[in-house]
Short mmCIF file of C-alpha atoms in Angstrom, two decimals:
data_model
loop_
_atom_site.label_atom_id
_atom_site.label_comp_id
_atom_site.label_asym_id
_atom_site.label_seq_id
_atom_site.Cartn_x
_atom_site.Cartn_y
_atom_site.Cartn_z
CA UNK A 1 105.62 26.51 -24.39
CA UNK A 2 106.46 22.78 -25.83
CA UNK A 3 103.36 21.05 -24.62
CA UNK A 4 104.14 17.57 -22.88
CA UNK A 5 101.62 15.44 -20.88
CA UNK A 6 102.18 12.56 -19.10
CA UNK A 7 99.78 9.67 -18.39
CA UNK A 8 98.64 8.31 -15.55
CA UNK A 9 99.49 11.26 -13.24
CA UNK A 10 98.91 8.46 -10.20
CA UNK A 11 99.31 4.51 -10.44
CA UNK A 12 99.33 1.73 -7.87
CA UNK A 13 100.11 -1.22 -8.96
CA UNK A 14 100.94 -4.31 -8.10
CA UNK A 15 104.58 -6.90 -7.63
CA UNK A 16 104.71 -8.90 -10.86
CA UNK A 17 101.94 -6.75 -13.07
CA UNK A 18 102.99 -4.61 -16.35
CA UNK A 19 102.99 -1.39 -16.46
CA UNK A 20 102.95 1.50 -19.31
CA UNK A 21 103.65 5.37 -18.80
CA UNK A 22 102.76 7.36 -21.51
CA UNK A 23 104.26 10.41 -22.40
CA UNK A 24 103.42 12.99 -25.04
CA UNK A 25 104.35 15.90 -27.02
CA UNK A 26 102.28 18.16 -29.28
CA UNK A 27 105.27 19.58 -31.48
CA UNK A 28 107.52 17.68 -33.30
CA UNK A 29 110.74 17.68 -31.00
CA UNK A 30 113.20 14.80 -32.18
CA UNK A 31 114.52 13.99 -28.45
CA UNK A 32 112.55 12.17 -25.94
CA UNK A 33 113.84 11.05 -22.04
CA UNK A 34 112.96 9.19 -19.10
CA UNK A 35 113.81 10.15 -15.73
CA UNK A 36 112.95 8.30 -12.44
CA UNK A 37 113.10 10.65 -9.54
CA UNK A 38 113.68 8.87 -5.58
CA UNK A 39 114.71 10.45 -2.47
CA UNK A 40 118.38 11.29 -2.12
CA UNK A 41 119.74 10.12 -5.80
CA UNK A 42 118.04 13.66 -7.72
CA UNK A 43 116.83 12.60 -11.31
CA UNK A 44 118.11 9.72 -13.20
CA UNK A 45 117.87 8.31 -16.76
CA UNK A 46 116.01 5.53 -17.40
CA UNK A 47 115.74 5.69 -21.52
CA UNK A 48 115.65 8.00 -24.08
CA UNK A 49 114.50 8.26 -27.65
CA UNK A 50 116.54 10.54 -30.65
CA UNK A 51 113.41 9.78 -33.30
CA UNK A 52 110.92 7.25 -34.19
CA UNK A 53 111.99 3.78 -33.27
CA UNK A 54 115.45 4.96 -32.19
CA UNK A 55 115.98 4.66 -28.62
CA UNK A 56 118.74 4.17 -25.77
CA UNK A 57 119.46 2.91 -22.70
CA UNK A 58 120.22 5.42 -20.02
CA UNK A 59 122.18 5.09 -16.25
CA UNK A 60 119.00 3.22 -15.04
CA UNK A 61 117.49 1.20 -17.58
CA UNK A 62 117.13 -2.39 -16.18
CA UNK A 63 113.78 -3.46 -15.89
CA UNK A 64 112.48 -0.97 -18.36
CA UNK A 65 111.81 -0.51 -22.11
CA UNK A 66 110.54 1.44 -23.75
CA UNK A 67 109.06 2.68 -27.21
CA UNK A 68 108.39 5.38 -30.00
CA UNK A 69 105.71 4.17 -32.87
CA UNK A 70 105.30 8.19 -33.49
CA UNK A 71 107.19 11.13 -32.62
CA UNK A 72 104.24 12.30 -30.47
CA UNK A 73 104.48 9.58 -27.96
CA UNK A 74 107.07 8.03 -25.80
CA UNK A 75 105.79 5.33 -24.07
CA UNK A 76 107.60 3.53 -20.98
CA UNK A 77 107.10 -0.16 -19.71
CA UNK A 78 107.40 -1.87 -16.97
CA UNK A 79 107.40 -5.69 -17.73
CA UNK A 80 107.18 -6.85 -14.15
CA UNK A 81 106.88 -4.21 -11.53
CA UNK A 82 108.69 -4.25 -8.53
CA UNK A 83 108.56 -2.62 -5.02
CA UNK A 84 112.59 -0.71 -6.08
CA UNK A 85 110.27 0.64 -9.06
CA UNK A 86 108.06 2.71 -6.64
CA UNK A 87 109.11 6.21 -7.80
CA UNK A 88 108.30 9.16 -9.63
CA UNK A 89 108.55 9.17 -13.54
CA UNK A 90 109.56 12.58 -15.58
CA UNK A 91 109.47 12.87 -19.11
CA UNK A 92 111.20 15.41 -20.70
CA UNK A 93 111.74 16.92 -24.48
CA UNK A 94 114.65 18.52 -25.75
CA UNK A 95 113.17 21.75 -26.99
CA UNK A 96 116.43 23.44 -28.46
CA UNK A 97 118.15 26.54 -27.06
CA UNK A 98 117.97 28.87 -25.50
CA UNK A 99 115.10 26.93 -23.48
CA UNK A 100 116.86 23.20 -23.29
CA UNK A 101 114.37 20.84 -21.87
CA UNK A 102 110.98 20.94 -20.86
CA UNK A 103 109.49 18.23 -18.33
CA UNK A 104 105.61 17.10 -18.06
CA UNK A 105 104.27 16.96 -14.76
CA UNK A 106 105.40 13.30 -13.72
CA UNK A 107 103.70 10.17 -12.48
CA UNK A 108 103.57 8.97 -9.41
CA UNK A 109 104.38 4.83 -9.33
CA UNK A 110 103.39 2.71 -6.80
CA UNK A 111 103.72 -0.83 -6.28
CA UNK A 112 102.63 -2.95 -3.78
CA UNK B 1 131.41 7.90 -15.92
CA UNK B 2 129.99 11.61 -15.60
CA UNK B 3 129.07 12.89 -12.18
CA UNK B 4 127.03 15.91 -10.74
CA UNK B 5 127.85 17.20 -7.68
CA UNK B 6 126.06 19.77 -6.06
CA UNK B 7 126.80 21.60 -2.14
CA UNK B 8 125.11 21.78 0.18
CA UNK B 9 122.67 19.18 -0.06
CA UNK B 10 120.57 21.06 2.56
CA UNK B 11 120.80 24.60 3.66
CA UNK B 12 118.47 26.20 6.46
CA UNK B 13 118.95 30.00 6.15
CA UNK B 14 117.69 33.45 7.75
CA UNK B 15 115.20 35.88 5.31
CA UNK B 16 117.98 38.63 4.47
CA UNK B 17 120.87 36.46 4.09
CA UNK B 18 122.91 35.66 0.99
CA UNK B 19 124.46 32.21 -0.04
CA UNK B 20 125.59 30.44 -2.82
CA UNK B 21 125.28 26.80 -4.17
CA UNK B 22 128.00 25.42 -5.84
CA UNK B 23 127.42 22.51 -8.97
CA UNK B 24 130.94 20.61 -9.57
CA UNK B 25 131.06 18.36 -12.70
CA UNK B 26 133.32 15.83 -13.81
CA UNK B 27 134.05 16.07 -17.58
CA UNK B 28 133.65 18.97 -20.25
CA UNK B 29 130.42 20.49 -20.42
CA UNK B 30 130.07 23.78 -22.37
CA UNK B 31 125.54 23.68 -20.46
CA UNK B 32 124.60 23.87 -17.68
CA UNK B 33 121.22 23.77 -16.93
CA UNK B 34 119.65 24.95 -12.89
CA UNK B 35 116.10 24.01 -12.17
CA UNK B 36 113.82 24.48 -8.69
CA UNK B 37 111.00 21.99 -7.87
CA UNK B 38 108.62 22.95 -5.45
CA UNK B 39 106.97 19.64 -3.61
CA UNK B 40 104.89 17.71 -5.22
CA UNK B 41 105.73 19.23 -8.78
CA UNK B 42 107.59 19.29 -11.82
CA UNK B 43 111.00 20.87 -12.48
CA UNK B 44 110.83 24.63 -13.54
CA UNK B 45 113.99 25.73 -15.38
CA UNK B 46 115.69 28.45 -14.11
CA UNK B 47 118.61 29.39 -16.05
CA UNK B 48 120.42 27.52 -18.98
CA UNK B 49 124.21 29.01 -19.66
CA UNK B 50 125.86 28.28 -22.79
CA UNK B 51 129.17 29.38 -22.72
CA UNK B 52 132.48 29.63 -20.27
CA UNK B 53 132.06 32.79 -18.56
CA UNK B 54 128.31 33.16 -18.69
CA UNK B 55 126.76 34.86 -15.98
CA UNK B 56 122.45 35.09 -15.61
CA UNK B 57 120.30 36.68 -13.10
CA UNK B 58 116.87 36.78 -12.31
CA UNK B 59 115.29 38.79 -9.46
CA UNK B 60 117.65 37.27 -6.41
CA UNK B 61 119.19 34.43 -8.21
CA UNK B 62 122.00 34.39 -10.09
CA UNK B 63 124.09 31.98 -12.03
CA UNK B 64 127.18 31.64 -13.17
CA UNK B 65 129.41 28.91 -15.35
CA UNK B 66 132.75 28.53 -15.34
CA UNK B 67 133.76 25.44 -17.59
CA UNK B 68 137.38 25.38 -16.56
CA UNK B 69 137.09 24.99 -13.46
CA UNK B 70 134.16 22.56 -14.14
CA UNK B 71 132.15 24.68 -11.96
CA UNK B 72 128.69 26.65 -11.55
CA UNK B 73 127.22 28.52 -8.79
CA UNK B 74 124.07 29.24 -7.67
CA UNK B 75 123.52 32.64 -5.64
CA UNK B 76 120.76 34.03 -3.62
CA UNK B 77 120.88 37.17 -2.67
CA UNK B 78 118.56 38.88 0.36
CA UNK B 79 116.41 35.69 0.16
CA UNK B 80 112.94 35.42 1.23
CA UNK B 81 110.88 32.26 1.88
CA UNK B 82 109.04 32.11 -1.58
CA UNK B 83 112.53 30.82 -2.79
CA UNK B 84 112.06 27.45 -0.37
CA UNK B 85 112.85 25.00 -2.55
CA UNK B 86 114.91 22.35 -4.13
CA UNK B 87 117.27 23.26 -6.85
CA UNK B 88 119.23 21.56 -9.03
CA UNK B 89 121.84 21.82 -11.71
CA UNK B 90 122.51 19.29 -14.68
CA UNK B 91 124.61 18.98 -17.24
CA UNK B 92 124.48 17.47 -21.18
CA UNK B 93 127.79 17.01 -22.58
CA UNK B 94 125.84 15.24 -25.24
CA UNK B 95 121.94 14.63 -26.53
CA UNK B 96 121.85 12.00 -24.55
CA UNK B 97 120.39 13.52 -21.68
CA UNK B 98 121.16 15.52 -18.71
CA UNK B 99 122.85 13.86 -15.56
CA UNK B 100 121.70 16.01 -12.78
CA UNK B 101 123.05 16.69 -9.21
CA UNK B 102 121.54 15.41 -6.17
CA UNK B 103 119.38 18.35 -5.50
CA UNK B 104 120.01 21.11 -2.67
CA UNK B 105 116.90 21.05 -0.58
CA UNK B 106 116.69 25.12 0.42
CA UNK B 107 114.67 26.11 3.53
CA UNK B 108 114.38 29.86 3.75
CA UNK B 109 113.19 30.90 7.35
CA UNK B 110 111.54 34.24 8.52
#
């Protein structure tokens, strides 16, 4: 299995602070993604990364950025936090077929 | 704009019975991908398919794709309440990521 962490596993936070999710891989898979996951909307895309320093904007992206100094890591920011930011954050690497994508065990956002 | 639609969005069903979620997408997709998170956890994948036509199974799920039609279903057969969950398809038309359905939250009662 692709091994994928994701760090903090909790955060609260709060209105106007920064905030950085870190995600990483232990294999060298080019493709890296953000997902935000809220109630009644399933998963959507924040950002997502096809190699070091090479990264897009995804359905969801405002408010967010996001980088890649090494493949390993995947790291997402938020600049100012805001209460529409309280979510759940997925990571997820593209792994290749047959498999597809592989997701770390998310973060739980807060803020206050 | 691609969209994911999946039906029903929540489904109450009997131990025994057999049903079928349907995953409707809205421009050509040659993957689709069907995952089930439990509460509180990650998304486990379930099956990818590949190709028109393809057709997996595990246990009492199966899955089928039908890229035509722009269509993939989801059926459980005899189901018991370990498969409470809530599933969901996606698809990647590109390696830009998946855009996933709205999740079907399944509640399987004794």
């Amino acid at each position: 299995d692709a091994g994928i962490t994701q760090s903090p596993r909790h955060k609260v936070t709060e209105t106007g602070t920064p905030v950085t999710l870190r995600c990483h891989q232990t294999e060298n898979h080019r493709y890296m993604y953000w997902y935000r996951q809220d109630p009644g909307h399933g998963l959507r895309l924040i950002h997502y990364s096809y190699g070091v320093k090479d990264t897009d904007k995804g359905e969801v992206s405002d408010g967010y950025s996001v980088s890649r100094s090494k493949t390993e890591d995947f790291l997402l920011t938020l600049e100012s936090a805001t209460s529409s930011q309280t979510s759940v954050y997925f990571c997820a690497i593209s792994v290749g077929y047959p498999d597809g994508y592989t997701f770390g065990s998310g973060t739980r956002l807060t803020v206050v | 704009e691609l969209k994911v639609e999946q039906n029903p969005l929540f489904l109450s069903m009997q131990e025994g019975k057999n049903y079928t979620i349907y995953c409707n997408y809205s421009t050509t997709s040659d993957r689709l991908y069907w995952y089930r998170q439990d509460p509180g956890k990650s998304l486990e994948s379930l099956f990818v398919l590949l190709s028109n036509g393809a057709v997996k199974q595990e246990g009492r799920l199966m899955a089928s794709l039908d890229t035509k039609a722009r269509l993939s279903t989801l059926h459980i057969t005899a189901a018991v309440h370990d498969l409470s969950a809530t599933y969901f398809c996606a698809v990647d038309p590109s390696a830009d990521g998946l855009t996933f359905g709205k999740g079907t939250h399944l509640i399987i009662q004794p």
